XYZ file of C-alpha atoms in Angstrom:
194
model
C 0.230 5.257 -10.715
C -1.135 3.023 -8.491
C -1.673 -0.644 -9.675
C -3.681 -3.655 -8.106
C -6.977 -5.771 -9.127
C -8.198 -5.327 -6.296
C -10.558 -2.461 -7.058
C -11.649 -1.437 -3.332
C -8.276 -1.432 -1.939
C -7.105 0.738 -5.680
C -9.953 3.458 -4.031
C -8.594 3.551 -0.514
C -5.666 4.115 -1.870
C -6.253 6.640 -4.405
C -8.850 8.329 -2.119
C -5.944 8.717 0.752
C -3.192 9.627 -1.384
C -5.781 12.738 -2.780
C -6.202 13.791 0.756
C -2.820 13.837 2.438
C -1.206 15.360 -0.982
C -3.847 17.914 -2.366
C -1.893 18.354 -5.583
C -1.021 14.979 -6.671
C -2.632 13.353 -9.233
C -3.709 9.319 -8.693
C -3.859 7.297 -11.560
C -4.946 3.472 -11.037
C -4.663 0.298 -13.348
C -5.878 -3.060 -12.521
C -3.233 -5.140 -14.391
C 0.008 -4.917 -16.476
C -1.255 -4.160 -19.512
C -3.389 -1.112 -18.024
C -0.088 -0.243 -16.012
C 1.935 0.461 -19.169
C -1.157 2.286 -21.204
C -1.279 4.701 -18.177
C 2.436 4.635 -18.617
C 2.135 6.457 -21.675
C -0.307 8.846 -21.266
C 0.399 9.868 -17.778
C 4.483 9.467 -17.341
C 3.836 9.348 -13.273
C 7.041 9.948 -10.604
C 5.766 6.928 -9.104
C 4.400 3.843 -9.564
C 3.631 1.086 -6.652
C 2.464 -2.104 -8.018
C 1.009 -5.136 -6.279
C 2.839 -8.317 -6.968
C 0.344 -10.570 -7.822
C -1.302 -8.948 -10.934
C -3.855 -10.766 -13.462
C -1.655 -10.657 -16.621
C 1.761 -10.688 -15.154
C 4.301 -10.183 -12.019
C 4.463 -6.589 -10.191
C 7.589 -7.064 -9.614
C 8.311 -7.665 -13.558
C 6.635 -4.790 -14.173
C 7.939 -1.943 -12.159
C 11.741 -2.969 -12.921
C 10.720 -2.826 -16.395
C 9.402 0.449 -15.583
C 11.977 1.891 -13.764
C 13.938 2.473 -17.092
C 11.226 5.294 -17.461
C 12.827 7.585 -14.430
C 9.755 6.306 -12.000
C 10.244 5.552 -8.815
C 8.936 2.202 -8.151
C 7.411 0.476 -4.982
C 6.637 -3.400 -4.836
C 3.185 -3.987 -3.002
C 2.453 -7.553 -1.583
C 0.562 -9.398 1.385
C 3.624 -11.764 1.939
C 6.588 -9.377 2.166
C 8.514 -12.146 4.170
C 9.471 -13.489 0.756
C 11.279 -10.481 0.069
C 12.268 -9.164 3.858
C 15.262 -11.570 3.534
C 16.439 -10.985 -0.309
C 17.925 -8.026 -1.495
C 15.694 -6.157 -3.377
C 15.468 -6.227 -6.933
C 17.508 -3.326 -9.164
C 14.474 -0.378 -9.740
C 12.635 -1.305 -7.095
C 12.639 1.527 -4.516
C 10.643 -0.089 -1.336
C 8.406 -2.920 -0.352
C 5.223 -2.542 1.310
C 3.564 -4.700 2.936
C -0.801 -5.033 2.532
C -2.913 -4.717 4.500
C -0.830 -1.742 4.978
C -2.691 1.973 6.821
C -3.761 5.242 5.055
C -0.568 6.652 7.259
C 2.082 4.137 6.014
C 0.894 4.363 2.199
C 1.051 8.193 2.615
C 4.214 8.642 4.401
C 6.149 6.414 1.878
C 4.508 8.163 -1.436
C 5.532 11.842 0.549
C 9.040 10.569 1.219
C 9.326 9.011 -2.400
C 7.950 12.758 -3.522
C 10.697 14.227 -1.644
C 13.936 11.995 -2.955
C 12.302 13.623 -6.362
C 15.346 15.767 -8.478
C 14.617 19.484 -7.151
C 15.877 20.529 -11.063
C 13.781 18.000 -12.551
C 9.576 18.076 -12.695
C 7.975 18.069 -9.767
C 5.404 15.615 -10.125
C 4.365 15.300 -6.122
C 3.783 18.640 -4.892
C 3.379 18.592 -0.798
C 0.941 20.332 0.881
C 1.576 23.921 2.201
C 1.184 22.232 5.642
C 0.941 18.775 6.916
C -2.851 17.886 7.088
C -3.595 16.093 10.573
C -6.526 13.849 9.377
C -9.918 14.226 11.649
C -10.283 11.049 14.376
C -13.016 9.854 12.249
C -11.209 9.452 9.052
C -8.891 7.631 10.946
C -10.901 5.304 12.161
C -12.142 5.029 8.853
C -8.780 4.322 7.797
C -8.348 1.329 10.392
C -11.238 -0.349 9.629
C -10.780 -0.189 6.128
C -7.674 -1.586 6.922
C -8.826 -4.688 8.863
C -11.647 -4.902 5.974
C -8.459 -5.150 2.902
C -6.487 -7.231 5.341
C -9.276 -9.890 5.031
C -9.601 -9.956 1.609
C -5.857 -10.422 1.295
C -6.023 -13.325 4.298
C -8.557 -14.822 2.180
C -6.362 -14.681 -1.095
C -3.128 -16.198 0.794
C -5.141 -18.622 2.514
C -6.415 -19.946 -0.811
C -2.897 -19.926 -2.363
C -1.454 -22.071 0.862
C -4.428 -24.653 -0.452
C -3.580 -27.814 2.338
C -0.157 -26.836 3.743
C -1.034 -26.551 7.384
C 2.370 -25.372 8.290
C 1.817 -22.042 5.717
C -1.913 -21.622 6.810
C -0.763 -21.794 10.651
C 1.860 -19.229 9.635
C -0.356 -16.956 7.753
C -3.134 -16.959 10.468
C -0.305 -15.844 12.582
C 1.302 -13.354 10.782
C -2.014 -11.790 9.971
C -3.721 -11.742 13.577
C -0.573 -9.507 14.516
C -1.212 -7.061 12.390
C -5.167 -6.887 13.331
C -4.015 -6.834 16.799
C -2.066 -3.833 15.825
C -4.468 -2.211 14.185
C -6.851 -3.249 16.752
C -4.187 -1.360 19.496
C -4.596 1.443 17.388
C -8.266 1.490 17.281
C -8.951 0.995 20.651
C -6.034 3.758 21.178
C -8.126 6.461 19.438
C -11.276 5.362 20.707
C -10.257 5.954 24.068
C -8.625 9.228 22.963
C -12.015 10.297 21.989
C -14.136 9.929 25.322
C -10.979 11.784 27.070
C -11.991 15.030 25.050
């Protein structure tokens, strides 16, 4: 169960998750109250949640939710808020947006793995591991850089006139599109070499 308002980033998601893990089924919500409906119907393994949700806390959420035998994973755009705390009981990791089609898939396989082997196996891996095509993952990147905007402009607008947080955000977030920049230009030049 995958839950966030923010509807293009919900598809990314839910589109990557499909194609790295053929079997596994992607349910997505766009608040709490969604979240727990799904809940019912569904019962998923795993449920990643962003933090800042229309009718309520992520966080609140998943730990409430982890009483159901889910495994739960905190998403949010300032992670350096809980980098330095321990996390919260029933809350399995933290990641941190805009995060890549790779990270997002490589912590949902792992969480599929820690699954019981004598209980249901909700994530089934794939037969073998799918390298994705250099186009899809350039795809990926620039849908990356296109969700890490959208959550730059959302922080930005929480920070409202501290100049100190805005300087720090601007920071914080040009490193990662530098990254994912690296990355880019990386496979780009991996592409004329073949």
């Amino acid at each position: 169960l995958y839950v966030d308002d923010n509807a293009p980033l919900a598809r990314f998601a839910a589109f990557n998750l499909r194609a790295a893990i053929p079997d596994l089924v992607v349910v997505t919500a766009a608040s709490c109250a969604e979240a727990r409906k799904a809940m019912d119907v569904h019962a998923p393994a795993i449920v990643l949640a962003d933090w800042q949700l229309p009718d309520g806390c992520g966080q609140d959420l998943l730990v409430d939710l982890g009483g159901g035998g889910c495994q739960a994973v905190l998403l949010t755009s300032s992670a350096s808020q809980h980098e330095h705390q321990r996390r919260p009981q029933g809350i399995d990791a933290v990641l941190r947006k805009p995060f890549s089609a790779e990270a997002l898939v490589a912590l949902v396989g792992a969480l599929c793995r820690r699954r019981e082997p004598t209980g249901p196996r909700l994530c089934v891996e794939p037969s073998s591991p799918r390298r994705p095509s250099r186009r899809h993952t350039l795809a990926n990147r620039l849908t990356a850089v296109v969700m890490g905007l959208h959550a730059l402009r959302a922080d930005l607008e929480a920070a409202g006139d501290d100049p100190p947080e805005v300087r720090r955000l601007v920071e914080e977030y040009l490193g990662r599109f530098r990254e994912i920049g690296d990355d880019f230009r990386e496979l780009l030049e991996g592409s004329h070499e073949q």
